[in-house]
Short mmCIF file of C-alpha atoms and ligand atoms in Angstrom, two decimals:
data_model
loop_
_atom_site.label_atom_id
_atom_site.label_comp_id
_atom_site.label_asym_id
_atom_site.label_seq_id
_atom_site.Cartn_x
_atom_site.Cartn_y
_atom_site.Cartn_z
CA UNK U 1 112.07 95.36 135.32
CA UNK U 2 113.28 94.00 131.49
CA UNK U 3 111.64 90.90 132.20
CA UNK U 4 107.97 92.58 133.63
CA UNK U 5 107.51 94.81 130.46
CA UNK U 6 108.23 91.98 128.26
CA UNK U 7 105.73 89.80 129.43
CA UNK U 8 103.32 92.45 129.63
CA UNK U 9 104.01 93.26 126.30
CA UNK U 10 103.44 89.83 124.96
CA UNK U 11 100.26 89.93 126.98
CA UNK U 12 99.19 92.89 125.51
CA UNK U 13 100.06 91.62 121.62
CA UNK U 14 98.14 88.22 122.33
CA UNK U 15 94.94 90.41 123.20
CA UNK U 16 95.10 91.22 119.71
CA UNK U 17 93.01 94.26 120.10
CA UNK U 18 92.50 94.51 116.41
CA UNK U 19 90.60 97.77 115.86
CA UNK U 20 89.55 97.62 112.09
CA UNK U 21 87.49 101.49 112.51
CA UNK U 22 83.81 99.49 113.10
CA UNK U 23 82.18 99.96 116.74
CA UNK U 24 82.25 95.95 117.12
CA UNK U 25 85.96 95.80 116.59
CA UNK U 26 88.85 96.35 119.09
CA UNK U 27 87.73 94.45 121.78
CA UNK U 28 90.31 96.61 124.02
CA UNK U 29 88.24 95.14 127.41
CA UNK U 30 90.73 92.63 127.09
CA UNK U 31 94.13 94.34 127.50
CA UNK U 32 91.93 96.66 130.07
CA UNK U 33 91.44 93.88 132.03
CA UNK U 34 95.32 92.48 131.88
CA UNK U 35 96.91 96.12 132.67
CA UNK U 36 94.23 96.01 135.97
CA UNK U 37 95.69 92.53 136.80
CA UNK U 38 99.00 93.82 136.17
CA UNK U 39 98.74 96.89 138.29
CA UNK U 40 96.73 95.26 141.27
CA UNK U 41 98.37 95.46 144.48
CA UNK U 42 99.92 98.08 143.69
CA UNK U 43 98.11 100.84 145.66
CA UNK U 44 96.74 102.42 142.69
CA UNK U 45 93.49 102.75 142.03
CA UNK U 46 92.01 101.50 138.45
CA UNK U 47 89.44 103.71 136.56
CA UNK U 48 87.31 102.29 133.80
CA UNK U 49 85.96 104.26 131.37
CA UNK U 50 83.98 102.41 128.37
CA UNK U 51 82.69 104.53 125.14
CA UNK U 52 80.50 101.15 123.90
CA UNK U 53 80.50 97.30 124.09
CA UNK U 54 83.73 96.05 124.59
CA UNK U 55 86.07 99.51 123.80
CA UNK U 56 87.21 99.89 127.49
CA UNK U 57 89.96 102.23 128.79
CA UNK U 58 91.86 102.50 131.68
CA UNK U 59 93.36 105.58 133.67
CA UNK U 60 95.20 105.09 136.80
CA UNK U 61 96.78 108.16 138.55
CA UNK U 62 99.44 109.27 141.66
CA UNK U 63 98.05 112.56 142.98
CA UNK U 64 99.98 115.23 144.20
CA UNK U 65 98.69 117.88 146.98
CA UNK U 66 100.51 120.80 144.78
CA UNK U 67 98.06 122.01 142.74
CA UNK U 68 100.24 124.66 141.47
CA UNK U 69 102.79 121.25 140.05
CA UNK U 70 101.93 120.33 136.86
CA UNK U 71 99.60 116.74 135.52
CA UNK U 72 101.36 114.64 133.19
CA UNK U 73 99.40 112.27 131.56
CA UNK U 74 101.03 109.41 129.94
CA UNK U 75 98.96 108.20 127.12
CA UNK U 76 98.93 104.48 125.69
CA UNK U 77 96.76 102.79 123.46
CA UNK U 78 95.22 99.30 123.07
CA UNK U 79 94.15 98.61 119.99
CA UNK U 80 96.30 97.61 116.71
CA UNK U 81 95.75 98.03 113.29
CA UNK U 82 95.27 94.07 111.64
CA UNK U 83 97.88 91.61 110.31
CA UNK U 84 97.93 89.48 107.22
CA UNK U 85 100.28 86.94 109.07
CA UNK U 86 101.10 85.42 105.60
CA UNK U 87 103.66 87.85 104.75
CA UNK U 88 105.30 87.74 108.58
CA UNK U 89 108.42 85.88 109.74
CA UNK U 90 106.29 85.41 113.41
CA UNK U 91 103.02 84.72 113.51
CA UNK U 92 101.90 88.61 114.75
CA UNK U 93 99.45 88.33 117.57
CA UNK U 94 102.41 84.82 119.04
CA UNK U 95 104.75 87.64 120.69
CA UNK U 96 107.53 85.46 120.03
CA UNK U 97 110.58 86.66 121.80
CA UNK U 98 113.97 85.41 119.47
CA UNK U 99 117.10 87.40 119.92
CA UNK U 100 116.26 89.73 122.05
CA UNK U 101 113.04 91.09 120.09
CA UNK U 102 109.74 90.68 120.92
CA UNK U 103 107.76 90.54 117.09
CA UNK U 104 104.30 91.12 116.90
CA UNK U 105 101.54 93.73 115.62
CA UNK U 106 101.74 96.75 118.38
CA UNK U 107 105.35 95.94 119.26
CA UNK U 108 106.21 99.19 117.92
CA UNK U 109 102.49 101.12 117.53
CA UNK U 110 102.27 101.12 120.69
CA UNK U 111 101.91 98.43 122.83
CA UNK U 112 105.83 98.66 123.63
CA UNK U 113 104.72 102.13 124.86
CA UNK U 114 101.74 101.42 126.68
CA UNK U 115 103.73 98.65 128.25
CA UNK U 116 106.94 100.38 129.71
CA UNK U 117 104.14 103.46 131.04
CA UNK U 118 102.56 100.72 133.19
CA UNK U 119 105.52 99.21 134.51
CA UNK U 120 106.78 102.27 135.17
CA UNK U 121 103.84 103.42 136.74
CA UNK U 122 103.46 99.72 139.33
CA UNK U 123 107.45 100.97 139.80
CA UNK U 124 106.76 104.29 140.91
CA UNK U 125 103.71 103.27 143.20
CA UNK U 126 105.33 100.38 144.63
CA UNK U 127 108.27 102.91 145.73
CA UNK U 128 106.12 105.11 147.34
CA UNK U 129 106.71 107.78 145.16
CA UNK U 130 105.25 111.52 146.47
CA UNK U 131 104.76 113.84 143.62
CA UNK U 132 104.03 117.42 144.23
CA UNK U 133 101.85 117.12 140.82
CA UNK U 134 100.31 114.50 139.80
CA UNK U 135 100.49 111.19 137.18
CA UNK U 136 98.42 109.92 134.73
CA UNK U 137 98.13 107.06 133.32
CA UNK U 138 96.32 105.74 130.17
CA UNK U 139 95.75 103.00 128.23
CA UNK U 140 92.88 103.84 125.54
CA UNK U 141 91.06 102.09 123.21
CA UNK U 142 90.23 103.25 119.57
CA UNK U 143 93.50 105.23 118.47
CA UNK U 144 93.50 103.56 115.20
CA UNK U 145 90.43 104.52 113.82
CA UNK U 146 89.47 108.64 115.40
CA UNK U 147 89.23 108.18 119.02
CA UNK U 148 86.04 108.36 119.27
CA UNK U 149 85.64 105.30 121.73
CA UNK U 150 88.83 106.45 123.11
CA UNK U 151 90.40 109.53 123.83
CA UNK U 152 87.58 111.88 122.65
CA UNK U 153 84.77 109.78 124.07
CA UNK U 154 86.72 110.48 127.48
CA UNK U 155 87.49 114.02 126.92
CA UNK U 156 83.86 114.85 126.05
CA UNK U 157 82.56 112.34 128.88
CA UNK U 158 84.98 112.62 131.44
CA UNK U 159 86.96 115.37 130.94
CA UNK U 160 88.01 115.75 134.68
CA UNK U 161 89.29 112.79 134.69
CA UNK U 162 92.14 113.41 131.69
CA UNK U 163 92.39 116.53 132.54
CA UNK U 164 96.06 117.06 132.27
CA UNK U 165 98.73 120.54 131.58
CA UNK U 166 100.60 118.08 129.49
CA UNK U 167 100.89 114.40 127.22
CA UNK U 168 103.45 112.24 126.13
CA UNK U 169 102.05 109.30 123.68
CA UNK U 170 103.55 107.83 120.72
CA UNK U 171 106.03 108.29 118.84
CA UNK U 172 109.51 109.64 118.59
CA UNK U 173 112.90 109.28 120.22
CA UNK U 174 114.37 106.32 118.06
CA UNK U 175 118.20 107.71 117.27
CA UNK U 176 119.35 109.27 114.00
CA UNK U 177 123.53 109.30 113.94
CA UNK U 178 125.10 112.47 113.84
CA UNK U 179 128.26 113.48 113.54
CA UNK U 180 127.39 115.16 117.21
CA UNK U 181 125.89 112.50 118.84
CA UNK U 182 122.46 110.22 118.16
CA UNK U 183 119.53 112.71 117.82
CA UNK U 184 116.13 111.81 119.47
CA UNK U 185 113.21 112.80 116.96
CA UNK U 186 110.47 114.62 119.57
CA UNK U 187 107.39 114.71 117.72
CA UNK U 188 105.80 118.10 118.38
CA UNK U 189 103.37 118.08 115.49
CA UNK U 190 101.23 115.92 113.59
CA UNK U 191 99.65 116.90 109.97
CA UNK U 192 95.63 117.21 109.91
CA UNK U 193 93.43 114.48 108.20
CA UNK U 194 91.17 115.40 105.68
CA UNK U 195 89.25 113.11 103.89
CA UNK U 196 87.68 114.07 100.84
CA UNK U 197 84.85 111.75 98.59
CA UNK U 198 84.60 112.95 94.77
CA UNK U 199 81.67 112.21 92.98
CA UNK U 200 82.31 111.82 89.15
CA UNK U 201 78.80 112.01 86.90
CA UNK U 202 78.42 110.63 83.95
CA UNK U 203 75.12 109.37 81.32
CA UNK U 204 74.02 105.64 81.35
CA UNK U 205 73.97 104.10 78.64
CA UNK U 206 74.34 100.43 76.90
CA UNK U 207 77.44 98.53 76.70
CA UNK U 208 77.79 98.07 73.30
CA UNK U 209 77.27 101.44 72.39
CA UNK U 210 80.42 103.28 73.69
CA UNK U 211 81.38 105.56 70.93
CA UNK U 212 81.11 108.92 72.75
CA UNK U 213 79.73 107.92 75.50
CA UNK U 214 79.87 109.95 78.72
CA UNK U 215 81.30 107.50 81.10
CA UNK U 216 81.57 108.30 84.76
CA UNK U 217 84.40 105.83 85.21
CA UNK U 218 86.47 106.84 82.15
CA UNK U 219 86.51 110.19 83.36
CA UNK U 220 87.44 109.55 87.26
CA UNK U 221 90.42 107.92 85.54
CA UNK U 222 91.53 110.95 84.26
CA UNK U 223 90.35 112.40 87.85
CA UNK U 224 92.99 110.00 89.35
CA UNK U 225 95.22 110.40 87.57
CA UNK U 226 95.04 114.45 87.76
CA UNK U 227 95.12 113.96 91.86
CA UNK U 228 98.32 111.83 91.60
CA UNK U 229 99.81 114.11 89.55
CA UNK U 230 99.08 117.06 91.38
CA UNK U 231 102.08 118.85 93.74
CA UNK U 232 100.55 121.47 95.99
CA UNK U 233 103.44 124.43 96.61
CA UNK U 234 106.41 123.39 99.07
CA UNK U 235 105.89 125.25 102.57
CA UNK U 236 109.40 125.02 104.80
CA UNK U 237 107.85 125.00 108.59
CA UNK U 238 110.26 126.01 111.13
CA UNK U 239 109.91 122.47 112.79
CA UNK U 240 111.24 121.35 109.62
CA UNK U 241 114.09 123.63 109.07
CA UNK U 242 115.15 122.75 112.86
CA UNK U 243 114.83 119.18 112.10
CA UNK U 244 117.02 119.53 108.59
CA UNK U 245 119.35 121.94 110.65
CA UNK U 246 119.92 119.16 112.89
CA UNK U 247 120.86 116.85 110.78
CA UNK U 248 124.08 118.29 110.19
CA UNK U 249 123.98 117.18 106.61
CA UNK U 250 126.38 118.73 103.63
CA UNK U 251 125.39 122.58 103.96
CA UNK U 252 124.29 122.25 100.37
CA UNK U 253 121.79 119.47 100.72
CA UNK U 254 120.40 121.47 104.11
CA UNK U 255 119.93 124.73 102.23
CA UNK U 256 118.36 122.70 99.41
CA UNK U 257 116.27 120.71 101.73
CA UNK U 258 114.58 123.90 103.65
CA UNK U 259 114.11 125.52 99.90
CA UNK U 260 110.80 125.32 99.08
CA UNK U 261 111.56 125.56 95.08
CA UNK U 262 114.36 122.90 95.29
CA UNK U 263 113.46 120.62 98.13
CA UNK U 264 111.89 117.59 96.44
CA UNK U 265 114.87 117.69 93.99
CA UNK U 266 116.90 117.30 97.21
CA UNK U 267 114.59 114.23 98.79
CA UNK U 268 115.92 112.58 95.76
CA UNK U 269 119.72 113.16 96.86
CA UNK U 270 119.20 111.17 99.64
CA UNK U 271 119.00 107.90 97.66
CA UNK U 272 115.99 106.39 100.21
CA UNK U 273 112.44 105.87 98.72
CA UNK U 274 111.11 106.19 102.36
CA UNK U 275 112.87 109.36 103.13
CA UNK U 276 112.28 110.91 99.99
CA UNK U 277 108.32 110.33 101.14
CA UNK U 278 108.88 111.64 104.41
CA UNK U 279 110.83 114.79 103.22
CA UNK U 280 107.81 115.03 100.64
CA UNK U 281 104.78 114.55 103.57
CA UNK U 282 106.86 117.18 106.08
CA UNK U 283 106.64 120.14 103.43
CA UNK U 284 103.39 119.16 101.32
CA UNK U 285 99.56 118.54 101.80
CA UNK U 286 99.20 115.49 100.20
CA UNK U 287 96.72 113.83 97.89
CA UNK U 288 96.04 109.92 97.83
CA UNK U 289 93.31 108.66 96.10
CA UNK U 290 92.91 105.57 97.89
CA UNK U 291 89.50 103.93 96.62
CA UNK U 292 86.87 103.79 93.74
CA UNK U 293 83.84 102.77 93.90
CA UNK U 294 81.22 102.54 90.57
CA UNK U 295 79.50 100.81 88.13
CA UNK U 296 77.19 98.21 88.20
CA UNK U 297 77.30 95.41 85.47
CA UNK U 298 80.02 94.71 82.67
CA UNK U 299 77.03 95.54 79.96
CA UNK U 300 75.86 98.96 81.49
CA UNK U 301 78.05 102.10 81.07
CA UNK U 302 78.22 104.20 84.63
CA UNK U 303 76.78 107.24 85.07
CA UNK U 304 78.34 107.54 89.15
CA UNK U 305 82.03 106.57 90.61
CA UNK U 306 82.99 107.59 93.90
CA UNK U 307 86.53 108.62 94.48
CA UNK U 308 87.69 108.85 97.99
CA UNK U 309 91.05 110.78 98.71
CA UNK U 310 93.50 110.75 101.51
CA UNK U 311 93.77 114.54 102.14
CA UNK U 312 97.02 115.05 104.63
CA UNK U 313 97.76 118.94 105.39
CA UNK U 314 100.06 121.36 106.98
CA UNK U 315 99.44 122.66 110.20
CA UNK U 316 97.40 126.08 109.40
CA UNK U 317 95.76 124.42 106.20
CA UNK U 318 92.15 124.63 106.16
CA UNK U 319 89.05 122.84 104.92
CA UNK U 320 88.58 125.94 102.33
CA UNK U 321 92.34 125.74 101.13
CA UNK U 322 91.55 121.78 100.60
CA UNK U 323 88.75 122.47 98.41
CA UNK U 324 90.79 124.81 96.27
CA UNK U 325 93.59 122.19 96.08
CA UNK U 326 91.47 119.92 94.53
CA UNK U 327 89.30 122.38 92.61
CA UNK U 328 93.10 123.04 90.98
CA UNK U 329 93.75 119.87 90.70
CA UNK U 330 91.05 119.00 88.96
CA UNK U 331 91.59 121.82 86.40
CA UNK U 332 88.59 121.74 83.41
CA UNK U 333 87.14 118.64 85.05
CA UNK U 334 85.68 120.88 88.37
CA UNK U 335 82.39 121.19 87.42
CA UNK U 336 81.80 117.62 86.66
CA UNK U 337 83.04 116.33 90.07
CA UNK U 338 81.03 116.91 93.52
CA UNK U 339 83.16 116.99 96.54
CA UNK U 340 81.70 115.79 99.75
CA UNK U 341 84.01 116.60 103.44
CA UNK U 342 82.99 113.45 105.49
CA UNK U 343 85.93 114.28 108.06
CA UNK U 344 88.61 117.17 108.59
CA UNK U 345 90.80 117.60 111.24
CA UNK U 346 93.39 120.15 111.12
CA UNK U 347 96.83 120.01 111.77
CA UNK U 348 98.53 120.82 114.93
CA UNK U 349 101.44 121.47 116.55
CA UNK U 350 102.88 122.06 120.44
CA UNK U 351 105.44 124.98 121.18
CA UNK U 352 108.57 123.83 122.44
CA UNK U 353 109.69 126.35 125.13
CA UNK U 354 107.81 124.38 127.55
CA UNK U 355 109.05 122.76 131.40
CA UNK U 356 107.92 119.64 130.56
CA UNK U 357 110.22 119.64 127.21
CA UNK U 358 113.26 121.12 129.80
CA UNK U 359 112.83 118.07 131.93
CA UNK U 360 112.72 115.43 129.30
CA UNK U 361 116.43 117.06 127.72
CA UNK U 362 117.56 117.03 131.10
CA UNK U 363 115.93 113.03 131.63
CA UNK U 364 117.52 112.16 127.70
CA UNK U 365 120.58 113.39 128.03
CA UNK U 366 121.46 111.77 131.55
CA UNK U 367 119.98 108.35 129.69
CA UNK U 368 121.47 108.43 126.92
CA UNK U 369 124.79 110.80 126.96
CA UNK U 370 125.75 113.27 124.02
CA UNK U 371 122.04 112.63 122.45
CA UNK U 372 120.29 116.27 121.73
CA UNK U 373 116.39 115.97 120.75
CA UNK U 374 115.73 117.19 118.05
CA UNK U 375 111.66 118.39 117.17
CA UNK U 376 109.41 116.72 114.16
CA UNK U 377 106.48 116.74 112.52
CA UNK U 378 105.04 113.83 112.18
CA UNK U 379 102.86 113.23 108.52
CA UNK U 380 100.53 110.24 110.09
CA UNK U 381 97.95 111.30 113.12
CA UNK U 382 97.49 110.24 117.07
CA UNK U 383 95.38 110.73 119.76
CA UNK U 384 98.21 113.88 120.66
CA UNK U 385 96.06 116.28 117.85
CA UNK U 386 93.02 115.95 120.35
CA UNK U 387 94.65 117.53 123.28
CA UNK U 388 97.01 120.40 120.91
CA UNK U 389 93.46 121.59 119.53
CA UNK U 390 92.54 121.65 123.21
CA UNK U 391 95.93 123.98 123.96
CA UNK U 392 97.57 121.71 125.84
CA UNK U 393 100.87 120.98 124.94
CA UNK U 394 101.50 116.98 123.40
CA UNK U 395 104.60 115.29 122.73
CA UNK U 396 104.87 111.77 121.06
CA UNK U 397 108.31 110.51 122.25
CA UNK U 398 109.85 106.78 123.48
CA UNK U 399 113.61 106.01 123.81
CA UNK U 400 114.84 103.33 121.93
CA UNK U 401 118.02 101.87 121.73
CA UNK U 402 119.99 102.18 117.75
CA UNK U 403 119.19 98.03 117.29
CA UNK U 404 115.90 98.88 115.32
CA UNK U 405 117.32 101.51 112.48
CA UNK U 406 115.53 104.65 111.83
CA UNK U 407 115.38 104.16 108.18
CA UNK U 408 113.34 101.14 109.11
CA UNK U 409 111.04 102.22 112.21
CA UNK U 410 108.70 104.55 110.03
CA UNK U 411 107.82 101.33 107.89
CA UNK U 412 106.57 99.04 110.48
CA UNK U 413 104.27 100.85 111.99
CA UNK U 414 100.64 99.04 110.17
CA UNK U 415 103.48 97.41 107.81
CA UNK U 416 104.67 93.51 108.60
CA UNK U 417 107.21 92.11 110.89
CA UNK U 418 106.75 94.77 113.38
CA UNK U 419 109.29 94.10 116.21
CA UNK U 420 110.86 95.88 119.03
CA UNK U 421 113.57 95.39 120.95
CA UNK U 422 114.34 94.49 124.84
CA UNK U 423 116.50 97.18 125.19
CA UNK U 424 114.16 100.04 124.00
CA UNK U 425 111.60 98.51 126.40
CA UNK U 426 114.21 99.02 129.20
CA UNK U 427 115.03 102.46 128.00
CA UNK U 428 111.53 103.74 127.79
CA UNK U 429 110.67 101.87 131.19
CA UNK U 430 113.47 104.34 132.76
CA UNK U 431 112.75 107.39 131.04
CA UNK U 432 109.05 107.36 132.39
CA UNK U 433 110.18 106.94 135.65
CA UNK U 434 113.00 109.69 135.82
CA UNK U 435 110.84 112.00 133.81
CA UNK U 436 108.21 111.87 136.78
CA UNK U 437 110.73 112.36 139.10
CA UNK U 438 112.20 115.13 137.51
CA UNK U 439 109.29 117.26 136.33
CA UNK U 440 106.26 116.26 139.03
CA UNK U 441 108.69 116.45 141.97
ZN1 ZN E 501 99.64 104.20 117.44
#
């Protein structure tokens, strides 16, 4: 079983699906194509579903006759974000194996995934297995940009065929030490996207006559530097304080930590630059202006920058509470900035109390004794948000094994030297398998 996922991973990381958000990009045909030769001869049958030119995805399903039992549809995806192989050890699209890791770009978002689903999938069909519900299985393209030639192109196309009562997809489950036991981080929640473009005006005028001028890009420099500055109020979620609770940290840096007046002082305790962001991203909307766009020659002055922002909210933030963010943070400069909505997409979140969350404590803890899961919210965005708007509960989970720390995991996914190892593949590979034996039986 080890030895199937790896190569399938490999195969999947060579495809280089590189999805870089343009239509012609992605090229996911290709890893649609090697999960249909991996899965042939299995008895299942192979659905293709393709959105545009090349951005193909693939469903495969074992039916049930219950149609009281529940659907569980076990979401991959295809595509990757790009590599600059420069700053890698491995050359990322080589899928060297060394040491018992297999590097490359998707190793961890999510090819590993998508690659222990299908195995486990071939697995289950080549046993014969006879759910009373029914599994899903899908490997989509065009998770790194919105979906659209993915997941929502299929829900708004072929919604019968996805339909599901619940989804596991990426990403969770790598262990955090406790004093009790390793933890399993099950993401429940994702933040919304919201990005914002800010239109700074200014007067043209000639570059060697700058005394007083009103120049666009001297004033979205103060606009910058107003949005980097700005700290929207602390909101403690209850995923969060059952995530901090969890922890089982000093009682002093818990209470701290689920404090909305006193919790970035406490991200600071914790002596980790990437926690202290993550700690920052679970209890904030976030501002990041990420690019600036304006002028036109060194000898003109500018009369029009564009300023796009990175907008990342709290579940139950709205477009309208955006706007007033930045209307705030832009204090006396308001009224010379124009702020265009090109996207938002709130946050959202699954309940917990749910079967399918029963079964996978009772599949974790048999895998991996004395672990607890513990929920998250999780500040980046998947292709889970599409189905919580839609009410159906979405959980992004994986088991991995402790080799890849979890003070490292967050950082590799889009970052360099993304890796995974053999072991998580095996683990993952299992818990698919158990889980549908458990919950669809
Ligand atoms: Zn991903």
């Amino acid at each position: 079983m080890t030895a199937e996922v790896v190569e399938l991973l490999r195969t999947l990381i060579r495809n280089a699906c590189v999805n870089d958000g343009s239509i012609g990009s992605g090229h996911e045909v290709r890893s649609a194509d090697a999960l249909e030769a991996y899965l042939a001869g299995s008895g299942l049958a192979i659905e293709r579903y393709s959105a545009a030119p090349g951005r193909v995805s693939l469903l495969t399903r074992i039916e049930g006759p219950d149609r009281r039992a529940p659907t569980l549809l076990l979401l991959g995806h295809t595509d990757v974000v790009p590599a600059e192989s420069g700053r890698w050890r491995h050359d990322p699209f080589a899928a060297d194996v060394e040491d018992g890791l297999v590097w490359g770009r998707g190793a961890i978002d999510m090819l590993n995934l998508t690659a222990t689903m299908a195995v486990a999938c071939r697995r289950l069909a080549a046993d014969g297995f006879r759910p009373a519900g029914t599994l899903i299985f899908a490997a989509v393209a065009d998770e790194e940009a919105a979906g659209t030639h993915g997941v929502a192109h299929l829900l708004d196309h072929h919604a019968d065929a996805i339909r599901a009562d619940y989804v596991i997809t990426e990403a969770g489950g790598v262990p955090v030490p406790s004093r009790e036991g390793p933890l399993l981080p099950l993401t429940v929640g994702e933040k919304g996207v919201s990005w914002r473009r800010l239109t700074v005006r200014g007067t043209a005028g000639h570059g060697a006559l700058p005394f007083g001028a009103d120049n666009a890009l001297v004033t979205a420099a103060v606009v910058v530097q107003r949005l980097a500055a700005y700290r929207s109020p602390a909101r403690i979620l209850d995923v969060w304080r059952r995530t901090v609770e969890a922890l089982d940290l000093h009682p002093l840096i818990t209470a701290a930590l689920t404090d909305p007046d006193r919790v970035l002082d406490a991200a600071t305790w914790l002596h980790s630059p990437g926690l202290a962001r993550v700690v920052h991203a679970c209890t904030h909307t976030t501002l990041s202006p990420n690019v600036v766009r304006g002028g036109t020659n060194v000898n003109v002055i500018p009369d029009r920058v564009v300023i796009e922002v990175d907008v990342r909210t709290l579940p139950g933030v709205t477009a309208a509470d955006v706007d007033a963010m930045l209307t705030d943070a832009l204090g006396d400069l308001a009224d010379r900035v124009e702020i265009s909505a090109p996207d938002f997409g709130e946050g959202s979140m699954s309940p917990t109390e749910t079967p399918l969350h029963d079964a996978l404590t009772r599949t974790v803890t048999a895998l991996v004794p004395g672990s607890r899961l513990v929920p998250q919210l999780a500040p980046g965005a998947t292709d889970a948000r599409h189905f919580r708007w839609r009410g159906i509960p979405a959980y992004g989970f994986g088991l991995h094994s402790a080799r890849i720390p979890y003070t490292e995991y967050p950082l590799m996914f889009h970052g360099d030297n993304e890796r995974i190892d053999v072991e998580s593949l095996r683990l993952s590979c299992l818990l698919w398998e158990r889980l549908a034996r458990d919950f669809l039986a």
